[in-house]
Amino acid sequence: MVNEEKLKILLIEHSAEDADVVLKILSQSGFRINYQCVTTTEDLQEALKIQDWNVILSDYALPRFNACDVIKLIKNQGLDTPLIIISSNVGEEAAASIMALGAYDFMMKTNLTRLVPVIRRSLREANNYQRFITAQTALQKSEALFQAITSNLPGVVFQFQLSSNDQASFPYVSDASETLLGLSPQKLMSNPELFPELILAEDKESYCQLMMTSAEQLSTWNWEGCIQVKGDSDIKWISLRATPRRMLDGVMLWDGIMINITRNKLAEREITRSREQLAELSSYLQKVKEQERARIAREIHDDIGGTLTAIKCELFPCMDKTARKLGKH
C-alpha cells in the first residue's frame, strides 16, 4: 500500500472536469497527490524532463495529439513510467492496439472502479522492476570485477561438479584454460571428460582417489600431477586446489584453481640434482683426503723412518768413542 506516500501523477487531459473526477477518486483512496495536468505535446515534453512521475494518466484522444503520440514521446525519452489510458469513446479494437504499443492498462471514464487497484499494481511492478534493475546492475558489476580478478590470476579458476550418479561437469571455467589446458572454457564445460584425458596415465589414479576423499570427508582437494596438452610435446605439472560444498540435492560442488607449477618442479629437480652432485663431491673429497693421509703416512714410515734409522746407525760409533773417552778420564 502507498497511502502514506506521495503519488506523483502526470495527467494528460483537456477536460478539467474529468481531471477533477480522477483526482477526487485518488484522494479518497488515501493517496497524497502531487500532480501536473498538460494538454499539449510541448508541455508534456517539458513535464517529462523536469519530473520523475509514478504514473501517467492520459485521455485517448486530445484536440492536438493522441495516446499513440504520448507513447512515442515516453519511449523517445527512454522512460518506463506506467501509462494508463482513460477514455470515453474508444472501442475494443483501438484499446487492444494501444495496449500492444505499450500502454499499461485501459479503462473507460464511465467506469473507474479499477483505477486505484491498477495504479497500485503498477507501482508495485515498477518498484519490483527497479529492484530487478538494481540487482542486475550489481550482478553485472560483480561479474565484471570477478572477470577482472580471474583474468589476472596465474591459473584457471573453475567450478567442478559431481552428481549423485558420479557425472562430472564444469559449471564455470575461466579464460585461462585456453593457455594452460589448450581448451576453451566453452569446450571444457561442454565436454568435461576432456580434462581427465589430459592427465598422464600414472597420475590418473591419484587424481580420482583424492577427489573421492575430498567428497567423502568434505576436505580440501589437493592434487599435483602431469598433463600433456594435445599437439604439445612438453609435459606440464599442474597443482589443483579446490574446496568442496555439498548442495541440497546431494551434488558435490568444488570451487578451485589450477596453476602451472612446471617451473617449480623443474627447479626442485635441479635443486635435488645439485644436492646429489654436492653429496658426491663431498664423498669424493673425503675419499681424496683419506687417500692423501694414507700416502703421507706411508711416506713418513718409508722415507723418514729409513732416514732416521740410518742416522741412528751412524751415531752409535760416535757415541761409543765418546763414552770410552769419558771413562778414561
Tab-separated table of C-alpha atoms in Angstrom:
chain	number	residue	atom	x	y	z
A	1	MET	CA	0.000	0.000	0.000
A	2	VAL	CA	1.197	3.529	-0.812
A	3	ASN	CA	-1.394	5.539	1.114
A	4	GLU	CA	1.330	7.192	3.183
A	5	GLU	CA	3.448	8.095	0.190
A	6	LYS	CA	3.161	10.994	-2.144
A	7	LEU	CA	1.893	9.914	-5.534
A	8	LYS	CA	3.319	11.867	-8.458
A	9	ILE	CA	0.831	11.776	-11.316
A	10	LEU	CA	1.069	13.368	-14.743
A	11	LEU	CA	-2.409	13.985	-16.184
A	12	ILE	CA	-2.823	14.386	-19.936
A	13	GLU	CA	-6.367	15.649	-20.089
A	14	HIS	CA	-8.124	18.577	-21.838
A	15	SER	CA	-11.232	18.332	-19.672
A	16	ALA	CA	-10.757	19.992	-16.275
A	17	GLU	CA	-13.958	18.313	-15.066
A	18	ASP	CA	-12.693	14.821	-15.945
A	19	ALA	CA	-9.330	15.604	-14.312
A	20	ASP	CA	-11.100	16.655	-11.096
A	21	VAL	CA	-13.021	13.362	-11.039
A	22	VAL	CA	-9.804	11.356	-11.284
A	23	LEU	CA	-8.045	13.404	-8.604
A	24	LYS	CA	-11.050	13.091	-6.264
A	25	ILE	CA	-11.069	9.285	-6.609
A	26	LEU	CA	-7.355	9.101	-5.823
A	27	SER	CA	-7.599	11.483	-2.860
A	28	GLN	CA	-10.468	9.466	-1.367
A	29	SER	CA	-8.304	6.343	-1.654
A	30	GLY	CA	-5.697	7.803	0.706
A	31	PHE	CA	-3.073	8.975	-1.770
A	32	ARG	CA	-1.216	12.225	-1.130
A	33	ILE	CA	-1.158	13.559	-4.660
A	34	ASN	CA	1.408	15.694	-6.420
A	35	TYR	CA	0.168	16.195	-9.962
A	36	GLN	CA	0.514	18.208	-13.123
A	37	CYS	CA	-2.019	18.458	-15.935
A	38	VAL	CA	-0.875	19.045	-19.530
A	39	THR	CA	-2.771	19.393	-22.806
A	40	THR	CA	-0.050	19.882	-25.446
A	41	THR	CA	2.965	17.904	-26.618
A	42	GLU	CA	5.257	20.783	-25.671
A	43	ASP	CA	4.001	20.797	-22.090
A	44	LEU	CA	4.224	17.001	-21.997
A	45	GLN	CA	7.852	17.002	-23.122
A	46	GLU	CA	8.748	19.601	-20.537
A	47	ALA	CA	6.909	17.740	-17.776
A	48	LEU	CA	8.721	14.502	-18.603
A	49	LYS	CA	12.066	16.276	-18.359
A	50	ILE	CA	11.613	18.061	-15.051
A	51	GLN	CA	9.978	15.319	-13.005
A	52	ASP	CA	10.032	11.561	-12.458
A	53	TRP	CA	6.397	10.515	-12.406
A	54	ASN	CA	4.995	7.427	-10.700
A	55	VAL	CA	2.239	7.048	-13.271
A	56	ILE	CA	0.877	8.837	-16.341
A	57	LEU	CA	-2.877	9.032	-16.892
A	58	SER	CA	-3.865	10.063	-20.397
A	59	ASP	CA	-7.031	10.522	-22.409
A	60	TYR	CA	-7.007	8.544	-25.623
A	61	ALA	CA	-7.664	11.462	-27.973
A	62	LEU	CA	-6.910	15.098	-27.299
A	63	PRO	CA	-7.540	18.007	-29.698
A	64	ARG	CA	-3.904	18.242	-30.854
A	65	PHE	CA	-2.487	14.717	-30.251
A	66	ASN	CA	-3.484	11.230	-29.072
A	67	ALA	CA	-2.292	8.331	-26.921
A	68	CYS	CA	-0.030	6.984	-29.672
A	69	ASP	CA	1.896	10.267	-29.639
A	70	VAL	CA	2.175	10.043	-25.868
A	71	ILE	CA	3.681	6.557	-26.063
A	72	LYS	CA	6.205	7.710	-28.666
A	73	LEU	CA	7.294	10.640	-26.507
A	74	ILE	CA	7.703	8.400	-23.467
A	75	LYS	CA	9.782	5.879	-25.418
A	76	ASN	CA	11.902	8.582	-27.064
A	77	GLN	CA	12.935	9.814	-23.640
A	78	GLY	CA	13.791	6.283	-22.516
A	79	LEU	CA	11.216	6.208	-19.730
A	80	ASP	CA	9.369	3.172	-18.380
A	81	THR	CA	6.700	5.080	-16.452
A	82	PRO	CA	3.383	3.174	-16.495
A	83	LEU	CA	0.855	4.769	-18.890
A	84	ILE	CA	-2.829	4.216	-18.166
A	85	ILE	CA	-5.311	5.282	-20.850
A	86	ILE	CA	-8.629	6.732	-19.667
A	87	SER	CA	-11.169	7.398	-22.416
A	88	SER	CA	-14.858	7.823	-23.038
A	89	ASN	CA	-15.368	6.779	-26.651
A	90	VAL	CA	-12.836	4.168	-27.743
A	91	GLY	CA	-13.739	0.703	-28.910
A	92	GLU	CA	-12.127	-2.622	-28.043
A	93	GLU	CA	-10.055	-2.741	-31.225
A	94	ALA	CA	-8.431	0.634	-30.535
A	95	ALA	CA	-7.916	-0.345	-26.902
A	96	ALA	CA	-6.129	-3.556	-27.932
A	97	SER	CA	-3.977	-1.612	-30.382
A	98	ILE	CA	-2.876	0.945	-27.799
A	99	MET	CA	-2.110	-1.785	-25.286
A	100	ALA	CA	0.049	-3.519	-27.891
A	101	LEU	CA	2.016	-0.300	-28.366
A	102	GLY	CA	2.970	-0.245	-24.688
A	103	ALA	CA	0.132	1.207	-22.622
A	104	TYR	CA	-0.009	-0.352	-19.155
A	105	ASP	CA	-3.818	-0.520	-18.957
A	106	PHE	CA	-7.008	0.907	-20.456
A	107	MET	CA	-10.319	1.870	-18.880
A	108	MET	CA	-13.443	3.912	-19.612
A	109	LYS	CA	-14.185	7.207	-17.874
A	110	THR	CA	-17.648	5.929	-17.100
A	111	ASN	CA	-16.202	3.087	-15.000
A	112	LEU	CA	-13.121	3.987	-12.950
A	113	THR	CA	-13.545	1.344	-10.244
A	114	ARG	CA	-10.315	-0.313	-11.368
A	115	LEU	CA	-8.299	2.900	-11.372
A	116	VAL	CA	-6.890	2.694	-7.833
A	117	PRO	CA	-6.066	-1.067	-7.947
A	118	VAL	CA	-4.412	-0.634	-11.332
A	119	ILE	CA	-2.291	2.283	-10.087
A	120	ARG	CA	-1.248	0.334	-7.007
A	121	ARG	CA	-0.377	-2.677	-9.116
A	122	SER	CA	1.639	-0.501	-11.489
A	123	LEU	CA	3.545	0.983	-8.542
A	124	ARG	CA	4.360	-2.459	-7.155
A	125	GLU	CA	5.512	-3.682	-10.540
A	126	ALA	CA	7.556	-0.549	-11.149
A	127	ASN	CA	9.158	-0.977	-7.730
A	128	ASN	CA	9.901	-4.640	-8.438
A	129	TYR	CA	11.329	-3.733	-11.819
A	130	GLN	CA	13.555	-1.103	-10.231
A	131	ARG	CA	14.799	-3.675	-7.741
A	132	PHE	CA	15.466	-6.054	-10.605
A	133	ILE	CA	17.436	-3.402	-12.481
A	134	THR	CA	19.422	-2.570	-9.327
A	135	ALA	CA	20.151	-6.240	-8.686
A	136	GLN	CA	21.069	-6.797	-12.334
A	137	THR	CA	23.415	-3.811	-12.290
A	138	ALA	CA	25.034	-5.053	-9.094
A	139	LEU	CA	25.368	-8.512	-10.618
A	140	GLN	CA	26.961	-7.114	-13.756
A	141	LYS	CA	29.438	-5.137	-11.662
A	142	SER	CA	30.241	-8.238	-9.613
A	143	GLU	CA	30.720	-10.300	-12.757
A	144	ALA	CA	32.958	-7.647	-14.268
A	145	LEU	CA	35.014	-7.499	-11.068
A	146	PHE	CA	35.206	-11.299	-10.924
A	147	GLN	CA	36.319	-11.470	-14.552
A	148	ALA	CA	38.942	-8.796	-13.916
A	149	ILE	CA	40.292	-10.757	-10.956
A	150	THR	CA	40.286	-14.176	-12.654
A	151	SER	CA	41.876	-12.810	-15.813
A	152	ASN	CA	44.867	-11.638	-13.763
A	153	LEU	CA	45.265	-14.804	-11.701
A	154	PRO	CA	48.129	-17.128	-12.717
A	155	GLY	CA	45.853	-20.089	-13.210
A	156	VAL	CA	42.457	-21.464	-14.163
A	157	VAL	CA	39.597	-20.631	-11.809
A	158	PHE	CA	36.901	-23.277	-12.034
A	159	GLN	CA	33.834	-24.918	-10.532
A	160	PHE	CA	33.738	-28.694	-10.686
A	161	GLN	CA	30.539	-30.630	-10.019
A	162	LEU	CA	29.949	-34.296	-9.284
A	163	SER	CA	26.360	-35.544	-9.337
A	164	SER	CA	24.922	-38.325	-7.190
A	165	ASN	CA	25.499	-40.788	-10.053
A	166	ASP	CA	29.143	-39.622	-10.440
A	167	GLN	CA	28.514	-37.486	-13.520
A	168	ALA	CA	31.236	-34.819	-13.698
A	169	SER	CA	30.795	-31.330	-15.109
A	170	PHE	CA	32.392	-27.883	-15.096
A	171	PRO	CA	29.726	-25.214	-14.401
A	172	TYR	CA	32.381	-22.498	-14.723
A	173	VAL	CA	35.893	-22.268	-16.194
A	174	SER	CA	37.912	-19.073	-16.578
A	175	ASP	CA	39.505	-17.948	-19.834
A	176	ALA	CA	42.977	-19.071	-18.714
A	177	SER	CA	42.039	-22.680	-19.563
A	178	GLU	CA	42.943	-21.913	-23.181
A	179	THR	CA	46.541	-21.216	-22.169
A	180	LEU	CA	47.015	-23.881	-19.500
A	181	LEU	CA	44.927	-26.737	-20.862
A	182	GLY	CA	44.668	-25.944	-24.554
A	183	LEU	CA	40.872	-25.992	-24.187
A	184	SER	CA	38.473	-23.062	-24.359
A	185	PRO	CA	36.110	-22.608	-21.389
A	186	GLN	CA	33.093	-23.380	-23.592
A	187	LYS	CA	34.659	-26.589	-24.905
A	188	LEU	CA	35.637	-27.807	-21.446
A	189	MET	CA	32.215	-27.011	-19.982
A	190	SER	CA	30.538	-28.821	-22.878
A	191	ASN	CA	32.902	-31.811	-22.713
A	192	PRO	CA	34.130	-32.212	-19.100
A	193	GLU	CA	35.694	-35.595	-19.905
A	194	LEU	CA	38.405	-33.800	-21.907
A	195	PHE	CA	40.266	-32.763	-18.759
A	196	PRO	CA	40.959	-36.288	-17.361
A	197	GLU	CA	42.147	-37.259	-20.839
A	198	LEU	CA	44.994	-34.744	-20.474
A	199	ILE	CA	46.316	-36.392	-17.286
A	200	LEU	CA	49.192	-38.827	-17.721
A	201	ALA	CA	48.301	-42.453	-17.007
A	202	GLU	CA	50.482	-42.699	-13.880
A	203	ASP	CA	48.730	-39.713	-12.259
A	204	LYS	CA	45.087	-40.526	-13.019
A	205	GLU	CA	44.638	-42.847	-10.049
A	206	SER	CA	45.790	-40.251	-7.505
A	207	TYR	CA	43.552	-37.638	-9.192
A	208	CYS	CA	40.445	-39.796	-8.752
A	209	GLN	CA	41.352	-41.012	-5.254
A	210	LEU	CA	41.971	-37.517	-3.871
A	211	MET	CA	38.757	-36.241	-5.467
A	212	MET	CA	36.676	-39.001	-3.829
A	213	THR	CA	38.395	-38.478	-0.466
A	214	SER	CA	37.580	-34.772	-0.671
A	215	ALA	CA	33.936	-35.573	-1.464
A	216	GLU	CA	33.586	-38.080	1.362
A	217	GLN	CA	35.351	-36.032	4.044
A	218	LEU	CA	34.496	-32.531	2.729
A	219	SER	CA	38.209	-31.792	2.879
A	220	THR	CA	40.254	-29.640	0.539
A	221	TRP	CA	41.073	-31.363	-2.725
A	222	ASN	CA	44.827	-31.022	-3.248
A	223	TRP	CA	46.395	-32.752	-6.228
A	224	GLU	CA	49.589	-32.401	-8.204
A	225	GLY	CA	50.178	-34.235	-11.432
A	226	CYS	CA	51.298	-34.094	-15.027
A	227	ILE	CA	49.231	-33.311	-18.097
A	228	GLN	CA	50.033	-33.234	-21.776
A	229	VAL	CA	48.093	-30.867	-23.981
A	230	LYS	CA	47.066	-32.313	-27.331
A	231	GLY	CA	49.580	-31.378	-30.000
A	232	ASP	CA	52.151	-30.254	-27.410
A	233	SER	CA	55.290	-32.342	-26.862
A	234	ASP	CA	56.019	-30.782	-23.468
A	235	ILE	CA	54.593	-32.181	-20.242
A	236	LYS	CA	53.168	-29.733	-17.712
A	237	TRP	CA	52.995	-30.103	-13.979
A	238	ILE	CA	49.815	-28.612	-12.516
A	239	SER	CA	48.613	-28.068	-8.978
A	240	LEU	CA	44.890	-28.314	-8.301
A	241	ARG	CA	43.345	-26.953	-5.111
A	242	ALA	CA	39.570	-26.858	-4.544
A	243	THR	CA	37.141	-26.517	-1.645
A	244	PRO	CA	34.051	-28.782	-1.656
A	245	ARG	CA	30.411	-27.960	-0.850
A	246	ARG	CA	27.534	-30.392	-0.635
A	247	MET	CA	24.415	-28.980	-2.290
A	248	LEU	CA	20.831	-29.643	-1.186
A	249	ASP	CA	20.273	-32.166	-3.981
A	250	GLY	CA	23.343	-34.156	-2.946
A	251	VAL	CA	25.545	-32.779	-5.693
A	252	MET	CA	29.172	-32.061	-4.738
A	253	LEU	CA	30.495	-28.715	-5.939
A	254	TRP	CA	34.132	-27.641	-5.752
A	255	ASP	CA	35.403	-24.072	-6.138
A	256	GLY	CA	39.052	-24.128	-7.064
A	257	ILE	CA	42.058	-23.075	-9.051
A	258	MET	CA	44.615	-24.901	-11.216
A	259	ILE	CA	48.075	-23.408	-11.702
A	260	ASN	CA	51.104	-24.361	-13.747
A	261	ILE	CA	53.906	-25.487	-11.409
A	262	THR	CA	56.212	-26.867	-14.098
A	263	ARG	CA	58.920	-24.286	-13.343
A	264	ASN	CA	58.738	-25.087	-9.644
A	265	LYS	CA	59.031	-28.805	-10.317
A	266	LEU	CA	61.972	-28.288	-12.667
A	267	ALA	CA	63.611	-26.076	-10.045
A	268	GLU	CA	63.019	-28.751	-7.386
A	269	ARG	CA	64.587	-31.360	-9.646
A	270	GLU	CA	67.544	-29.073	-10.308
A	271	ILE	CA	67.991	-28.491	-6.581
A	272	THR	CA	67.776	-32.236	-5.906
A	273	ARG	CA	70.293	-32.924	-8.667
A	274	SER	CA	72.605	-30.210	-7.284
A	275	ARG	CA	72.370	-31.704	-3.806
A	276	GLU	CA	73.184	-35.147	-5.160
A	277	GLN	CA	76.159	-33.734	-7.039
A	278	LEU	CA	77.258	-31.886	-3.908
A	279	ALA	CA	76.960	-35.089	-1.882
A	280	GLU	CA	79.009	-36.964	-4.493
A	281	LEU	CA	81.620	-34.209	-4.494
A	282	SER	CA	81.758	-34.222	-0.703
A	283	SER	CA	82.174	-38.001	-0.701
A	284	TYR	CA	84.902	-37.745	-3.328
A	285	LEU	CA	86.748	-35.057	-1.347
A	286	GLN	CA	86.560	-37.168	1.785
A	287	LYS	CA	87.943	-40.113	-0.130
A	288	VAL	CA	90.761	-37.952	-1.534
A	289	LYS	CA	91.589	-36.712	1.985
A	290	GLU	CA	91.799	-40.258	3.283
A	291	GLN	CA	93.984	-41.296	0.363
A	292	GLU	CA	96.279	-38.311	0.938
A	293	ARG	CA	96.546	-39.101	4.630
A	294	ALA	CA	97.439	-42.688	3.804
A	295	ARG	CA	100.064	-41.513	1.302
A	296	ILE	CA	101.601	-39.122	3.801
A	297	ALA	CA	101.643	-41.860	6.427
A	298	ARG	CA	103.430	-44.201	4.016
A	299	GLU	CA	105.971	-41.529	3.144
A	300	ILE	CA	106.620	-40.834	6.795
A	301	HIS	CA	107.006	-44.530	7.517
A	302	ASP	CA	109.061	-45.428	4.474
A	303	ASP	CA	111.204	-42.371	3.781
A	304	ILE	CA	111.612	-40.528	7.055
A	305	GLY	CA	111.682	-43.737	9.072
A	306	GLY	CA	114.513	-45.139	6.944
A	307	THR	CA	116.432	-41.880	7.201
A	308	LEU	CA	116.127	-41.835	10.995
A	309	THR	CA	117.328	-45.429	11.176
A	310	ALA	CA	120.367	-44.582	9.061
A	311	ILE	CA	121.146	-41.568	11.244
A	312	LYS	CA	120.868	-43.767	14.316
A	313	CYS	CA	123.283	-46.262	12.887
A	314	GLU	CA	125.812	-43.528	12.125
A	315	LEU	CA	125.541	-42.108	15.635
A	316	PHE	CA	126.193	-45.374	17.510
A	317	PRO	CA	130.015	-45.472	16.774
A	318	CYS	CA	130.413	-41.867	17.776
A	319	MET	CA	128.537	-42.458	20.960
A	320	ASP	CA	130.774	-45.442	21.820
A	321	LYS	CA	134.012	-43.418	21.277
A	322	THR	CA	132.734	-40.597	23.413
A	323	ALA	CA	131.818	-42.998	26.163
A	324	ARG	CA	135.294	-44.608	26.190
A	325	LYS	CA	136.998	-41.199	26.368
A	326	LEU	CA	134.886	-40.182	29.262
A	327	GLY	CA	135.695	-43.489	31.002
A	328	LYS	CA	139.474	-42.888	30.869
A	329	HIS	CA	139.220	-39.572	32.491
